[in-house]
Each structure stands twice: as structure tokens, then as C-alpha cells.
Amino acid sequence: MEPISLTGTVLLLPLASALVIMLFHGLLKNVAHLVSTGVSIIMFGCALIFLGAEDQPNGLLLYEYLKVGTFTADIGFVVDTQSRGMLFIVTFIGMLVHIYSLGYMKDDDARARYFGALSLFMFSMNGIVLADNLVMMFIFWELVGVSSYLLIGHWFKKPEAADAAKKAFLTNRVGDFGFMAGILILFGLTGHVSIAQLQGSMESGALNHIRDNYEWIITLAGLGLFLGAMGKSAQAPLHVWLPDAMEGPTPVSALIHAATMVAAGVYMLVRVYFIIGASHVTGDIIAWIGGITALMAALMATQQSDIKKILAYSTLSQLGYMVMAVGLGGPKEGMFHLYTHAFFKAMLFLGSGAVIYACHHEQNIWKMGGLYKKMPVTFWTFAIGTAALMGVPLMAGFWSKEGILAVAYPEHGHGNGILFGMAVLTATLTAFYMTRLVVVAFFGKARGKDADHAHEAPLVMILPLVVLAFPSVLAGYHFLAEPLQALVPNHHEGAGAKVVMGCSLVAVIVGFLAATRLYRNADKDPVNIPLFANKFYIDEFYAGLVKYGQDRFAWLVTALERIFVDGLTVRLPAALASGLGSWMRGLQSGSLQAYTFVLGLGIVVVVYLAVFFSTKP
Amino acid sequence: MSLLEIIILLPLLAALVTWLGSPARITALAASLLNLVLVGWAFLNYQSLHGADGAMAFRHARTVLTSPHIQFAVGADGLSLTMALLTVLVTLAALWSLVDKERIYYTSTLLIASGALGAFLCTDIFFLYAFHELALIPTFLMIALFGHGDKKDAAWRITIYLGVGSLILLAGLLGVVWYCSPEKGKLTFDLLALKPLAADAPYAKYAAANFFVLLVGFGTLVSLFPFHSWAAPAYAAAPTPIAMMHAGVLKKFGLYGLIRIALPLLPTGANTPWVQHALLYMLLGNILVMGFVTLHQRRLDGLLANSSVMHMGYIFLGLASGNALGQNGAVLLMFAHGISVALLFMLCGRLRNQLGTLEFDKLGGLAANAPFLSLIFGVGAFASIGLPGLANFAGEVLIFLSTFKNFQASEGFTFLQITTILSLWGVVISAVYMLRAYRKIFFGQPSAGHFMSDPSLLQRVPMFLLAAVLLVVGLYPAILLNVVQVSLAATGLK
């Protein structure tokens, strides 16, 4: 197949599926899930062919979206290692999640709507991956946001789900404000929005000159784009929507809120790395935001009792890692962690879904326990995912996490001792909270009726878990990573490499031992740190800000508008007019019909005057 | 009779026939469908029939007065055809959505349609102005007679306000005619004749002042801050088809006038720094002040009415940029806003009829029993907050980009660019109030005593029509842009 028809299919097929299902979901009630899943399988096939396609450095044009004069913003595709690798991850996990959902959403009343939204998501996500210009990326960026909104709010009758959906979209809008501002600056400086052209300009063109003389503007543009990434990849302080997004169905959490959409921020940063890397300030800010997010989220994860919330904070923390790596000058390391993380985190979420399904929608790990015997396949795959996430040697996460630690190590170009320390601490905490989760949920005795009666999930749900177990172990090795077009970072050599390796091993061991010691045979949490359990009270702070800041301000503005604008332009003239003379009263007390008649008469009079004036010599 | 004359007179004729007693619904729908076909045909064939130079086509003129020179002259280019297309689409949807309504609803909607079409398709300033006034009269009357809530106050307010605005506008228009006319004593209202004369007019001294008068006059009609106080109460009170026609179509006349008359005839006036600064302050008032006012609304009608005022700020921003990107974006957004606000007012009317209240605190969970309605409302709501893939975004992004065109790092941000950054924050505010409203009305548990069902298949047609237009233009804006941009270029705008 021609590359353009291949990418066109990947983009337009899920759009068609989404539109057809949304419009006719009454008629398609019993086939929508099959349509959507079929489409996801075809997309995966396309992505596989795509892996072997040739690079298209200048992009493939589907059509000109906006064209005014010399300005164009295309719907066009870029084909390079990065987009091919990412497309593989998105369609692979997308396909597995579709299949898994066949089981998980079997009894849902609105299954057709769910699968329609899933197709819409695939369309949008593929668009981000393939976008060859910033406007197109922004378009799909927001469309991903809206499909996430629909899926988080799938059970919209539940107030928590409805609120979470709104929160996710609005938090992302704040990020998109920055994204658009960044696009505007870059467009203003160069006149185009194509990523390849901007990159060329940065290497030897207008942007290059501007960087040398006015670095602040490049910094500002980079920070704007980064604000967009902060929204999508849930970096502090815009992280608050992601834990709440767990109100959505669990397969959605696996696909969107763990493996793909939240990684889009990192993907975008790597795409525009030439802008971020051009300014030290931008890089530093990004690295610190990433590092803080990683550590803060890991701390919060240690005190959660909802199985999905633990995984959500873990996702935040790992995204923080990736962002930090990009900020520290390691885009490849960031992308590599994105790639391995996608597999094992998706598997962990799907595994948690199987547990929740088996325990009749119980999500509290303290009401689980002893599941390892009842759900052996789920347990073993979950254990593999946990090991990969903790960074147990030879697992996928080990390689990618080590890469990130190596970038942070002071010996590396932009490395920073404090950030390295924070990253190692985060790794320790990761081992701690994941061990805690597994020990509490899968071992010991069942602490609830539902957990007691749990049994293994059906085959359609088990199968994706087993499939994902393989890359969770093997994705870090070259024989798999290279054909999948993953950006494998260069191996770091030198004295630092041994320190990094040592720290990473110690972190895993310390975290693991501490958690097993504390939580073995525990019936309730022996550790109690309200600050972490309450997520540093950031949500409460924002709620207060909205209520006492924004809403009070809106009230104030409304009152002022009524007093001044209305007063000056309506009431004052009215008062003046009525005070001016009683002769106007006849006009004002008349009926509306009379007034409109006068209005018409006014036109005639004015025209008459015009005629009169114009005929004067 | 030329094609455009038929397009203008068809709804007028239908209004007359309906008033005289013909079956109202059938007459009105037949006339508006036929008009959609005619305008659609003209739109699609404009470029192939009249070359790609973007000039006025389908021209026809009948002299009414020789001194001053007033003609009943019609003509259309990409800009006017886009506005005409907007008019016939919204008219059809507004008429279709009328169920069990008195004859006068059909008559007045058709009258407004005729007035709007006349205003968009006439090339003589006198008739252009007069047709707009013609359309305002049924608007006022319908609000006063069949409005909701505080209808008398709202009707008085819009009548006096727009009446005064129209008079200011008239003064400005006469000023243009006076100064651009070839010699004293030979006034001409012919827009096409004035344009080549404008360049040589001995005008520099008054251009800025005259432009400003036009800006205030036209601006009042578009609810430019601070001349907007009429809009929100009027839309909240107006009967549904009237709100759709005015907010969707008629309000765009002010913007159309600025693009058609003020900008091409008074370019030096428009470029005067103090005029530009005044415009930027005013549009910031629309976006930020009205954004927060909208945020404060507790009822759906008030929210839609105020948000419609707010969104005008973005269109003005496109005009303020002074380049082709911005003007094309403005026209695109005029069209998109018209369709989306008409759709939202239509659905709002439906909610009011069936539920009896529009207060957020009394509503909830409508999506459970009315999935189609919630989907379509979602399309309208997301379109209005500028979601890509729907038409409004295409206009907005062009407008934003236009203000940064030729940004110089050495000079830092200009006032225009700072305005844009602040306006970008308005996009966040829009999302906040729209999604809050959507959450309250459609999500959550259905509230007791307020049951909402989906419309019948037949009643879904107008909703589907407008939503489909938003989607098609959103995915492929070139469908409008190709036609609009050649004409804007031919208008002599920069």
C-alpha cells in the first residue's frame, strides 16, 4: 500500500467508525462493539506494515485544512522512527483494550456509545502521532481531550464521573492555552507551523538568528508548548485531573490514562525538542517540574487504598520521570521509558480491571486479599508488570528507568545531583507502593465477601494480559525494540554508570523489603500520613480558588458591569432624556409599534435631508 | 428579475402569503427550502460562473433616485454569499423547529430572513441599511408580544438601543457617502461606485473619526462592549426562532457592514492608532468582562445570551489584526458562530418548552432519557467553545494566528498580541461555563419532575442539519474559505 493510503486509513477508518456509531447507535446496538474492534485490528495491521515503511521527511499531504494566501496548515503526516514506533504502541495497546472491553463492558447498557468514543479516541490519538505541523497536532490534541471527556464521563449519572470528566477537560484547556500561545509565537517568528520547517529554521534560519539574539522569546515559546504537555501528561500543578479520571471504565484508564494519551505530552516535547533544547531555562524548568511531579506523585501513591488510584499516581510519577528526562536533555531516554511503560502500565491497569471485575467493582485493596490463588493468571501477569514498573533487573522497566537515572546523574551534560537524588527516592517509593499493592491485594486472607468469591476473569480479558506480559519483560532488549522503532538511547558508559546501576538496585531492594515488612499480614494500613493520603490538599486548594477566587470574581465583574456599563449607556441617558423635557414623553409612552413606526419615519427623514443637502448648489 | 432579487423577495412574498392565510408551515418551509437551493446554487457556481477574481457577481440594478443616486442594486461575492448561506440555513432550521405555533411566528421569521438577505445582497448603501431596519421591526415586535420573562423591558431596551445605534450608523454612512462622492451635490449610495473614489477622497482628516462612528454604529448592532447591554436580556426574552434569527444571522450584519463598507472605504481610519486601541479595549471587554459575566449565569438562556456577546470579541479581534488571515478567520467565525448559536438557542427553546425551567440547579441527568438531544447539544456547545473539528475553531485559529503575523522578536509583544494572549484565556473561560452547564443539565442523576425525551425523527432534521454544517465546515473549512478569500482580496482589504 502507498504510505498516504496507509496513514489515511489509520486516520479516517476510526473516524468513520466513530461517526457511524455515534449517529446510529440505536440501530447498531448489537454490532457497534464488533465494528469498533474490527477497525482497531485493521489499524494495528496498518501500523505493522507502517513499521517497515520508508521515511517521509517532508510529510504526506492528505488535504489543506486552512489555506489563506501563502499560509497553510495541512492535515499531513510525518513518517519517521518516532511516529512509526508510537503508532505501533497506540494501535497495539488500542487493539488489546478493544478486545478486553468486549468482556469488561459486556453488560453495559451504553456499550455502543463506549465503543464509539473509543474509536473517536483512536482517531484523535493517531492524529497526534502522525501530525506534521503544530496546528494539526493541536487539533488532535484537543480531540483526544474530548474523547477522554466522553470516556471518563461514560457513567455520567454518577456525579463523580461527571465531575471528573469536566475537570479533565478544563485542566487540559489550561494547558492548551499555553500550547496555542507557543504555536502563535513560533508562527509569528517564522510564518509557518510545519514542524520540519520550524526545525530547519532553528538549525539555520530565522529561529537560529533569534535564538542567538533574543533567547527569551524561544524560551517563552518552549514554555508555552510545555504548558500544553503539562496538561496532557498531567504534570504538577496540572496533575489533578488524572487521579479523578479513574472514574472512567478501567480499560479506558489502561489505554488513555496510562499508555497513550497521557504520554502524548512527552511525545510532543520530543517532537519539538529542537525548541526546548535551544534554551537552558526551558530545559531546567521542564526537568524540575518533571522531577517534582515524579516524587510528589510517588509519595501520594504510598497512601492510597483504591487500586486504580495507586496506579494513577504511579502513572503520574512515571510521566514525571519521562518529562524530567526530556528536560535534562534526554529525549531518547524519555521516549524509551514511554515505550516500555506503555506495555506494563497498560497491563497493570487491565489486571486491576480483572480484579475489580472479579470483586464486583470493589476497588479498595483493603477489602481484597488472597487473590493470587483465585486468579492465578491475573496475579502472575500483575506480578510481572509490578516487577517491570519497579525496575527489577532484566525487566523492561529496568532498562528504561536506568536510562533516565543516567541522564539525571551529575556526570551527564545537564545532570543535577538533587534531581538525581529525587529520582532515586522516587524509584524506592515506586518499589514500595507497588509491593504494598501486590502484598495487600493478592496475599494474606480475603478481607471481604467479594474477594472471597472472586474467580478468574473470562478469556477475552485474560488474553490481552498475557500478550502484554511479553513486551513487559522483553521490550527493553534490542532484538524487540529495534524492529518496533523504539528510540533506544545509547548506553551510558563511565564511572557514573556503575553508581547509577547501584542506586537503582538499592532502590528496588529497599522499597521491596520495607513494604513486605510493613504490609505482610496487615489488615489495615499501619502507616498513616494524612498529607500524602490527601494528596497534599492540592485539590482542596483548587476548589477554594475556583469558589472564592474565580466565582467571586465573576460575581464582582457582573455587578460592576451592571452598575457601570448598563448605568452609563442605558439608565443615565434614559434619565437625562426624561429630565430634558416633557415633549419627549409622547414618544416614549407610545406603544412599541408606534416607536418602530417612528424609526422607519426617521430613515425617511434622514434620506430627505440627504436629498435636500445634495441638491443645494 | 435577477436571481438575487428572487432570493430576497421569496421570503417576503411567503411572509405576505402566510399572513393572508395560506397554510403557514407548508408555505414557509417550501419557500425557505427553495431559497436554500437557490443560494446553495449561487454559492457553488459563483466561482465557476464568474471567474476566480472574487468580484461581485449576479449583479442587477434598478434606479430609484438619480440625485442622490440610489439604486435597488443587488450583487454578491464570496462574502455576501457566505452570509446568505448562513441566513437560509438558519431560517430553514428556525422555521422547521416551529411546532404548534401561531401564523405570526412564520411570518415574522420570514420577514427577518428577507431583511437579512436584502442587507447581505444589496450593493447600495441605502437599501443595505433599510433592509436591516426592516428585519429589526419584526424582531422587536415578536419579543414584545411573545417573549419570555421580562419581555417588555427587554423589547424596549433592544428597540431603543438598536434604534440609537442605527441612527449613529446612519450618520456614519452619510459621512462616508458625503466625503467619498465624486463632487458635492452628486451623492451616490452605490457601494461599488464609491470604492474607487474612496482612495482619492479628500478625507484624511475625518477618516478616523468617521470610521469610529461607523464602528460604534455597526458595533452596537453586534453588541460590541460597552454597547452590548441590549443583547443578553433580548436573547433571553426572545421567542426561540427570533433568538435564532437575530443572534445567528441579523447580528452579523454589523460585522458584515464593517467588512463591506467601513474597512475598504476608510482604510486609513481603520489603521489610525487611537481607533485601533479603542477597538482592542472594547473587544477585550467583550471577551473578558462578558466572559466573567457569562460565568456568573445561573440559567441556560442567560448563559447562551451572554456567551454570544462574548464571542463577538473574537470576530472583532480578527478585524483588528488588519490582515487577510484575520479577516478570513472573522468571516469563517461569523458563519460558524451563527450556526452554532442558532443550534443552541433552538435546543434551549426545546428545553424551556418541555421542562418549564432553564435554571441549572433544577435540571440534571437529561442525557439518560434524551441521548440524541444531549449529543446535538454537545456538538453545539463544543463548537461554541472552539473545539477543533467543528467550524468555530477554524475561524478562531486563523484569527489568533493573524495577530501574530510578522511578530518581531526585537520589538516584543504589541498591544494587539497582548490582547490575543488575554483572549486566549477567554477560550478557557468559555470552556468552564459551557462544560459546567453541560454537566449540570445533562449529566448526573435525572432530577425529579423534569422529564425530557428525544425529539421525533422529523424534529431531528433541523438539529441534524445545523450540526452537520458545523462538522463539515469544521473538518473542511476550505469549502467556505476558498470562496471567501478571493472576494476579500478583491474587496481591496490588505
PDB file of C-alpha atoms in Angstrom, chain A residues 408-615:
ATOM      1  CA  ALA A 408      19.911  12.850  35.760  1.00  0.00           C
ATOM      2  CA  TYR A 409      23.302  11.791  37.123  1.00  0.00           C
ATOM      3  CA  PRO A 410      25.569  14.845  37.512  1.00  0.00           C
ATOM      4  CA  GLU A 411      28.174  13.330  35.237  1.00  0.00           C
ATOM      5  CA  HIS A 412      25.802  13.697  32.288  1.00  0.00           C
ATOM      6  CA  GLY A 413      25.727  17.019  30.441  1.00  0.00           C
ATOM      7  CA  HIS A 414      22.691  18.566  32.132  1.00  0.00           C
ATOM      8  CA  GLY A 415      22.626  16.219  35.105  1.00  0.00           C
ATOM      9  CA  ASN A 416      21.786  17.555  38.510  1.00  0.00           C
ATOM     10  CA  GLY A 417      22.603  15.998  41.874  1.00  0.00           C
ATOM     11  CA  ILE A 418      19.355  16.997  43.570  1.00  0.00           C
ATOM     12  CA  LEU A 419      17.205  15.762  40.717  1.00  0.00           C
ATOM     13  CA  PHE A 420      19.168  12.524  40.652  1.00  0.00           C
ATOM     14  CA  GLY A 421      18.532  12.087  44.370  1.00  0.00           C
ATOM     15  CA  MET A 422      14.836  12.769  43.882  1.00  0.00           C
ATOM     16  CA  ALA A 423      14.696  10.276  41.029  1.00  0.00           C
ATOM     17  CA  VAL A 424      16.347   7.560  43.123  1.00  0.00           C
ATOM     18  CA  LEU A 425      13.997   8.298  46.008  1.00  0.00           C
ATOM     19  CA  THR A 426      11.086   8.057  43.585  1.00  0.00           C
ATOM     20  CA  ALA A 427      12.362   4.675  42.412  1.00  0.00           C
ATOM     21  CA  THR A 428      12.491   3.489  46.019  1.00  0.00           C
ATOM     22  CA  LEU A 429       8.967   4.704  46.657  1.00  0.00           C
ATOM     23  CA  THR A 430       7.788   3.040  43.439  1.00  0.00           C
ATOM     24  CA  ALA A 431       9.107  -0.304  44.638  1.00  0.00           C
ATOM     25  CA  PHE A 432       7.484   0.385  47.997  1.00  0.00           C
ATOM     26  CA  TYR A 433       3.958   1.226  46.886  1.00  0.00           C
ATOM     27  CA  MET A 434       3.811  -1.450  44.190  1.00  0.00           C
ATOM     28  CA  THR A 435       4.946  -4.114  46.618  1.00  0.00           C
ATOM     29  CA  ARG A 436       2.377  -2.803  49.079  1.00  0.00           C
ATOM     30  CA  LEU A 437      -0.333  -3.087  46.461  1.00  0.00           C
ATOM     31  CA  VAL A 438       0.533  -6.642  45.491  1.00  0.00           C
ATOM     32  CA  VAL A 439       1.003  -7.839  49.056  1.00  0.00           C
ATOM     33  CA  VAL A 440      -2.241  -6.343  50.293  1.00  0.00           C
ATOM     34  CA  ALA A 441      -4.445  -7.226  47.342  1.00  0.00           C
ATOM     35  CA  PHE A 442      -3.137 -10.631  46.342  1.00  0.00           C
ATOM     36  CA  PHE A 443      -1.721 -12.166  49.512  1.00  0.00           C
ATOM     37  CA  GLY A 444      -2.956 -12.738  53.029  1.00  0.00           C
ATOM     38  CA  LYS A 445      -6.560 -13.728  53.552  1.00  0.00           C
ATOM     39  CA  ALA A 446      -9.615 -12.353  51.846  1.00  0.00           C
ATOM     40  CA  ARG A 447     -10.839  -9.338  53.788  1.00  0.00           C
ATOM     41  CA  GLY A 448     -14.190  -9.003  52.087  1.00  0.00           C
ATOM     42  CA  LYS A 449     -17.064 -11.127  50.813  1.00  0.00           C
ATOM     43  CA  ASP A 450     -16.442 -10.135  47.221  1.00  0.00           C
ATOM     44  CA  ALA A 451     -12.784 -11.010  47.390  1.00  0.00           C
ATOM     45  CA  ASP A 452     -13.699 -14.338  48.911  1.00  0.00           C
ATOM     46  CA  HIS A 453     -15.909 -15.243  45.963  1.00  0.00           C
ATOM     47  CA  ALA A 454     -13.603 -13.875  43.297  1.00  0.00           C
ATOM     48  CA  HIS A 455     -12.725 -16.034  40.317  1.00  0.00           C
ATOM     49  CA  GLU A 456     -10.576 -15.642  37.233  1.00  0.00           C
ATOM     50  CA  ALA A 457     -11.767 -13.231  34.539  1.00  0.00           C
ATOM     51  CA  PRO A 458     -13.045 -14.512  31.152  1.00  0.00           C
ATOM     52  CA  LEU A 459     -10.686 -15.351  28.304  1.00  0.00           C
ATOM     53  CA  VAL A 460     -11.112 -12.112  26.310  1.00  0.00           C
ATOM     54  CA  MET A 461      -9.832 -10.254  29.345  1.00  0.00           C
ATOM     55  CA  ILE A 462      -7.054 -12.685  30.228  1.00  0.00           C
ATOM     56  CA  LEU A 463      -5.697 -12.832  26.712  1.00  0.00           C
ATOM     57  CA  PRO A 464      -4.593  -9.175  26.489  1.00  0.00           C
ATOM     58  CA  LEU A 465      -2.884  -9.558  29.870  1.00  0.00           C
ATOM     59  CA  VAL A 466      -0.866 -12.500  28.668  1.00  0.00           C
ATOM     60  CA  VAL A 467       0.000 -10.802  25.399  1.00  0.00           C
ATOM     61  CA  LEU A 468       1.193  -7.694  27.239  1.00  0.00           C
ATOM     62  CA  ALA A 469       3.316  -9.760  29.627  1.00  0.00           C
ATOM     63  CA  PHE A 470       5.811 -10.465  26.853  1.00  0.00           C
ATOM     64  CA  PRO A 471       6.786  -6.903  25.987  1.00  0.00           C
ATOM     65  CA  SER A 472       6.733  -6.038  29.692  1.00  0.00           C
ATOM     66  CA  VAL A 473       9.661  -8.370  30.067  1.00  0.00           C
ATOM     67  CA  LEU A 474      11.318  -8.126  26.679  1.00  0.00           C
ATOM     68  CA  ALA A 475      10.670  -4.606  25.373  1.00  0.00           C
ATOM     69  CA  GLY A 476      13.959  -3.314  26.709  1.00  0.00           C
ATOM     70  CA  TYR A 477      16.057  -5.625  24.564  1.00  0.00           C
ATOM     71  CA  HIS A 478      17.338  -4.570  21.214  1.00  0.00           C
ATOM     72  CA  PHE A 479      16.009  -7.552  19.314  1.00  0.00           C
ATOM     73  CA  LEU A 480      12.473  -6.328  20.074  1.00  0.00           C
ATOM     74  CA  ALA A 481      12.974  -2.593  20.476  1.00  0.00           C
ATOM     75  CA  GLU A 482      14.676  -2.060  17.140  1.00  0.00           C
ATOM     76  CA  PRO A 483      12.087  -3.621  14.839  1.00  0.00           C
ATOM     77  CA  LEU A 484       9.416  -1.740  16.824  1.00  0.00           C
ATOM     78  CA  GLN A 485      11.197   1.522  16.016  1.00  0.00           C
ATOM     79  CA  ALA A 486      11.638   2.440  19.653  1.00  0.00           C
ATOM     80  CA  LEU A 487      14.181   5.175  20.272  1.00  0.00           C
ATOM     81  CA  VAL A 488      16.765   3.168  22.157  1.00  0.00           C
ATOM     82  CA  PRO A 489      19.121   5.509  23.981  1.00  0.00           C
ATOM     83  CA  ASN A 490      22.845   4.978  23.787  1.00  0.00           C
ATOM     84  CA  HIS A 491      24.250   3.039  26.650  1.00  0.00           C
ATOM     85  CA  HIS A 492      25.897   5.309  29.166  1.00  0.00           C
ATOM     86  CA  GLU A 493      29.486   4.423  29.994  1.00  0.00           C
ATOM     87  CA  GLY A 494      31.876   5.709  32.586  1.00  0.00           C
ATOM     88  CA  ALA A 495      32.217   5.641  36.335  1.00  0.00           C
ATOM     89  CA  GLY A 496      28.767   7.128  36.763  1.00  0.00           C
ATOM     90  CA  ALA A 497      27.125   4.163  35.088  1.00  0.00           C
ATOM     91  CA  LYS A 498      28.090   1.902  37.975  1.00  0.00           C
ATOM     92  CA  VAL A 499      26.766   4.378  40.562  1.00  0.00           C
ATOM     93  CA  VAL A 500      23.501   4.685  38.666  1.00  0.00           C
ATOM     94  CA  MET A 501      23.148   0.918  38.405  1.00  0.00           C
ATOM     95  CA  GLY A 502      23.931   0.546  42.095  1.00  0.00           C
ATOM     96  CA  CYS A 503      21.439   3.215  43.175  1.00  0.00           C
ATOM     97  CA  SER A 504      18.736   1.732  41.020  1.00  0.00           C
ATOM     98  CA  LEU A 505      19.290  -1.758  42.504  1.00  0.00           C
ATOM     99  CA  VAL A 506      19.394  -0.485  46.071  1.00  0.00           C
ATOM    100  CA  ALA A 507      16.195   1.474  45.463  1.00  0.00           C
ATOM    101  CA  VAL A 508      14.308  -1.631  44.349  1.00  0.00           C
ATOM    102  CA  ILE A 509      15.584  -3.734  47.222  1.00  0.00           C
ATOM    103  CA  VAL A 510      14.949  -1.136  49.930  1.00  0.00           C
ATOM    104  CA  GLY A 511      11.449  -0.371  48.669  1.00  0.00           C
ATOM    105  CA  PHE A 512      10.568  -4.026  48.329  1.00  0.00           C
ATOM    106  CA  LEU A 513      11.848  -5.042  51.767  1.00  0.00           C
ATOM    107  CA  ALA A 514      10.267  -2.112  53.562  1.00  0.00           C
ATOM    108  CA  ALA A 515       6.873  -2.789  52.023  1.00  0.00           C
ATOM    109  CA  THR A 516       6.898  -6.534  52.643  1.00  0.00           C
ATOM    110  CA  ARG A 517       7.951  -5.983  56.222  1.00  0.00           C
ATOM    111  CA  LEU A 518       5.237  -3.416  56.867  1.00  0.00           C
ATOM    112  CA  TYR A 519       2.340  -4.931  54.996  1.00  0.00           C
ATOM    113  CA  ARG A 520       2.721  -8.676  55.363  1.00  0.00           C
ATOM    114  CA  ASN A 521      -0.363  -9.880  57.227  1.00  0.00           C
ATOM    115  CA  ALA A 522      -1.588  -6.326  57.785  1.00  0.00           C
ATOM    116  CA  ASP A 523      -5.367  -5.871  57.883  1.00  0.00           C
ATOM    117  CA  LYS A 524      -5.285  -2.136  57.776  1.00  0.00           C
ATOM    118  CA  ASP A 525      -2.670   0.401  56.796  1.00  0.00           C
ATOM    119  CA  PRO A 526      -0.066   0.586  59.582  1.00  0.00           C
ATOM    120  CA  VAL A 527       1.278   3.835  58.137  1.00  0.00           C
ATOM    121  CA  ASN A 528      -0.894   6.899  58.284  1.00  0.00           C
ATOM    122  CA  ILE A 529       0.309  10.151  56.720  1.00  0.00           C
ATOM    123  CA  PRO A 530      -2.683  12.438  56.063  1.00  0.00           C
ATOM    124  CA  LEU A 531      -0.629  14.820  53.936  1.00  0.00           C
ATOM    125  CA  PHE A 532       0.058  12.085  51.379  1.00  0.00           C
ATOM    126  CA  ALA A 533      -3.331  10.428  51.671  1.00  0.00           C
ATOM    127  CA  ASN A 534      -4.975  13.791  50.994  1.00  0.00           C
ATOM    128  CA  LYS A 535      -2.716  14.482  48.023  1.00  0.00           C
ATOM    129  CA  PHE A 536      -1.047  17.482  49.670  1.00  0.00           C
ATOM    130  CA  TYR A 537      -4.502  19.142  49.759  1.00  0.00           C
ATOM    131  CA  ILE A 538      -3.950  20.466  46.246  1.00  0.00           C
ATOM    132  CA  ASP A 539      -7.467  19.572  45.114  1.00  0.00           C
ATOM    133  CA  GLU A 540      -8.920  21.426  48.076  1.00  0.00           C
ATOM    134  CA  PHE A 541      -6.750  24.411  47.241  1.00  0.00           C
ATOM    135  CA  TYR A 542      -8.027  24.491  43.663  1.00  0.00           C
ATOM    136  CA  ALA A 543     -11.624  24.031  44.735  1.00  0.00           C
ATOM    137  CA  GLY A 544     -11.192  27.018  47.035  1.00  0.00           C
ATOM    138  CA  LEU A 545      -9.540  29.005  44.279  1.00  0.00           C
ATOM    139  CA  VAL A 546     -12.428  28.366  41.920  1.00  0.00           C
ATOM    140  CA  LYS A 547     -15.080  29.036  44.525  1.00  0.00           C
ATOM    141  CA  TYR A 548     -13.604  32.020  46.305  1.00  0.00           C
ATOM    142  CA  GLY A 549     -11.418  33.329  43.503  1.00  0.00           C
ATOM    143  CA  GLN A 550     -12.986  32.751  40.133  1.00  0.00           C
ATOM    144  CA  ASP A 551     -16.653  32.600  41.074  1.00  0.00           C
ATOM    145  CA  ARG A 552     -16.498  35.586  43.421  1.00  0.00           C
ATOM    146  CA  PHE A 553     -14.622  37.491  40.757  1.00  0.00           C
ATOM    147  CA  ALA A 554     -17.292  36.607  38.208  1.00  0.00           C
ATOM    148  CA  TRP A 555     -19.917  37.887  40.633  1.00  0.00           C
ATOM    149  CA  LEU A 556     -17.983  41.110  41.103  1.00  0.00           C
ATOM    150  CA  VAL A 557     -17.497  41.675  37.384  1.00  0.00           C
ATOM    151  CA  THR A 558     -21.171  41.050  36.767  1.00  0.00           C
ATOM    152  CA  ALA A 559     -22.147  43.565  39.419  1.00  0.00           C
ATOM    153  CA  LEU A 560     -19.735  46.185  38.077  1.00  0.00           C
ATOM    154  CA  GLU A 561     -20.880  45.594  34.541  1.00  0.00           C
ATOM    155  CA  ARG A 562     -24.465  46.129  35.612  1.00  0.00           C
ATOM    156  CA  ILE A 563     -23.684  49.288  37.545  1.00  0.00           C
ATOM    157  CA  PHE A 564     -21.296  50.993  35.196  1.00  0.00           C
ATOM    158  CA  VAL A 565     -21.943  49.799  31.656  1.00  0.00           C
ATOM    159  CA  ASP A 566     -25.652  49.431  31.997  1.00  0.00           C
ATOM    160  CA  GLY A 567     -25.784  52.562  34.104  1.00  0.00           C
ATOM    161  CA  LEU A 568     -23.769  54.715  31.740  1.00  0.00           C
ATOM    162  CA  THR A 569     -25.175  53.504  28.465  1.00  0.00           C
ATOM    163  CA  VAL A 570     -28.794  52.794  29.343  1.00  0.00           C
ATOM    164  CA  ARG A 571     -30.007  54.281  32.588  1.00  0.00           C
ATOM    165  CA  LEU A 572     -28.163  57.577  32.524  1.00  0.00           C
ATOM    166  CA  PRO A 573     -29.261  58.539  29.002  1.00  0.00           C
ATOM    167  CA  ALA A 574     -32.763  57.401  29.874  1.00  0.00           C
ATOM    168  CA  ALA A 575     -32.772  59.584  32.964  1.00  0.00           C
ATOM    169  CA  LEU A 576     -31.349  62.518  31.030  1.00  0.00           C
ATOM    170  CA  ALA A 577     -33.894  62.103  28.307  1.00  0.00           C
ATOM    171  CA  SER A 578     -36.803  62.062  30.691  1.00  0.00           C
ATOM    172  CA  GLY A 579     -35.389  65.071  32.505  1.00  0.00           C
ATOM    173  CA  LEU A 580     -34.761  67.024  29.320  1.00  0.00           C
ATOM    174  CA  GLY A 581     -38.294  67.802  28.585  1.00  0.00           C
ATOM    175  CA  SER A 582     -41.773  66.532  28.664  1.00  0.00           C
ATOM    176  CA  TRP A 583     -42.112  66.865  24.906  1.00  0.00           C
ATOM    177  CA  MET A 584     -40.251  63.588  24.515  1.00  0.00           C
ATOM    178  CA  ARG A 585     -42.717  61.833  26.701  1.00  0.00           C
ATOM    179  CA  GLY A 586     -45.190  61.435  23.929  1.00  0.00           C
ATOM    180  CA  LEU A 587     -42.629  59.441  22.055  1.00  0.00           C
ATOM    181  CA  GLN A 588     -41.714  57.268  24.980  1.00  0.00           C
ATOM    182  CA  SER A 589     -45.124  56.452  26.319  1.00  0.00           C
ATOM    183  CA  GLY A 590     -46.313  55.258  22.959  1.00  0.00           C
ATOM    184  CA  SER A 591     -46.629  51.637  22.056  1.00  0.00           C
ATOM    185  CA  LEU A 592     -43.764  49.691  20.598  1.00  0.00           C
ATOM    186  CA  GLN A 593     -45.477  49.646  17.244  1.00  0.00           C
ATOM    187  CA  ALA A 594     -45.533  53.418  17.284  1.00  0.00           C
ATOM    188  CA  TYR A 595     -41.891  53.508  18.109  1.00  0.00           C
ATOM    189  CA  THR A 596     -40.918  51.258  15.265  1.00  0.00           C
ATOM    190  CA  PHE A 597     -43.023  53.378  13.004  1.00  0.00           C
ATOM    191  CA  VAL A 598     -41.075  56.418  14.153  1.00  0.00           C
ATOM    192  CA  LEU A 599     -37.896  54.509  13.497  1.00  0.00           C
ATOM    193  CA  GLY A 600     -38.969  53.908   9.918  1.00  0.00           C
ATOM    194  CA  LEU A 601     -40.022  57.527   9.619  1.00  0.00           C
ATOM    195  CA  GLY A 602     -36.592  58.541  10.857  1.00  0.00           C
ATOM    196  CA  ILE A 603     -34.978  56.846   7.909  1.00  0.00           C
ATOM    197  CA  VAL A 604     -37.227  58.683   5.518  1.00  0.00           C
ATOM    198  CA  VAL A 605     -36.462  61.997   7.177  1.00  0.00           C
ATOM    199  CA  VAL A 606     -32.747  61.449   7.030  1.00  0.00           C
ATOM    200  CA  VAL A 607     -32.902  60.474   3.391  1.00  0.00           C
ATOM    201  CA  TYR A 608     -34.952  63.552   2.704  1.00  0.00           C
ATOM    202  CA  LEU A 609     -32.319  65.658   4.391  1.00  0.00           C
ATOM    203  CA  ALA A 610     -29.639  63.988   2.322  1.00  0.00           C
ATOM    204  CA  VAL A 611     -31.575  64.768  -0.812  1.00  0.00           C
ATOM    205  CA  PHE A 612     -32.071  68.323   0.340  1.00  0.00           C
ATOM    206  CA  PHE A 613     -28.387  68.871   1.042  1.00  0.00           C
ATOM    207  CA  SER A 614     -27.200  67.241  -2.123  1.00  0.00           C
ATOM    208  CA  THR A 615     -29.382  69.391  -4.349  1.00  0.00           C
TER     209      THR A 615
END
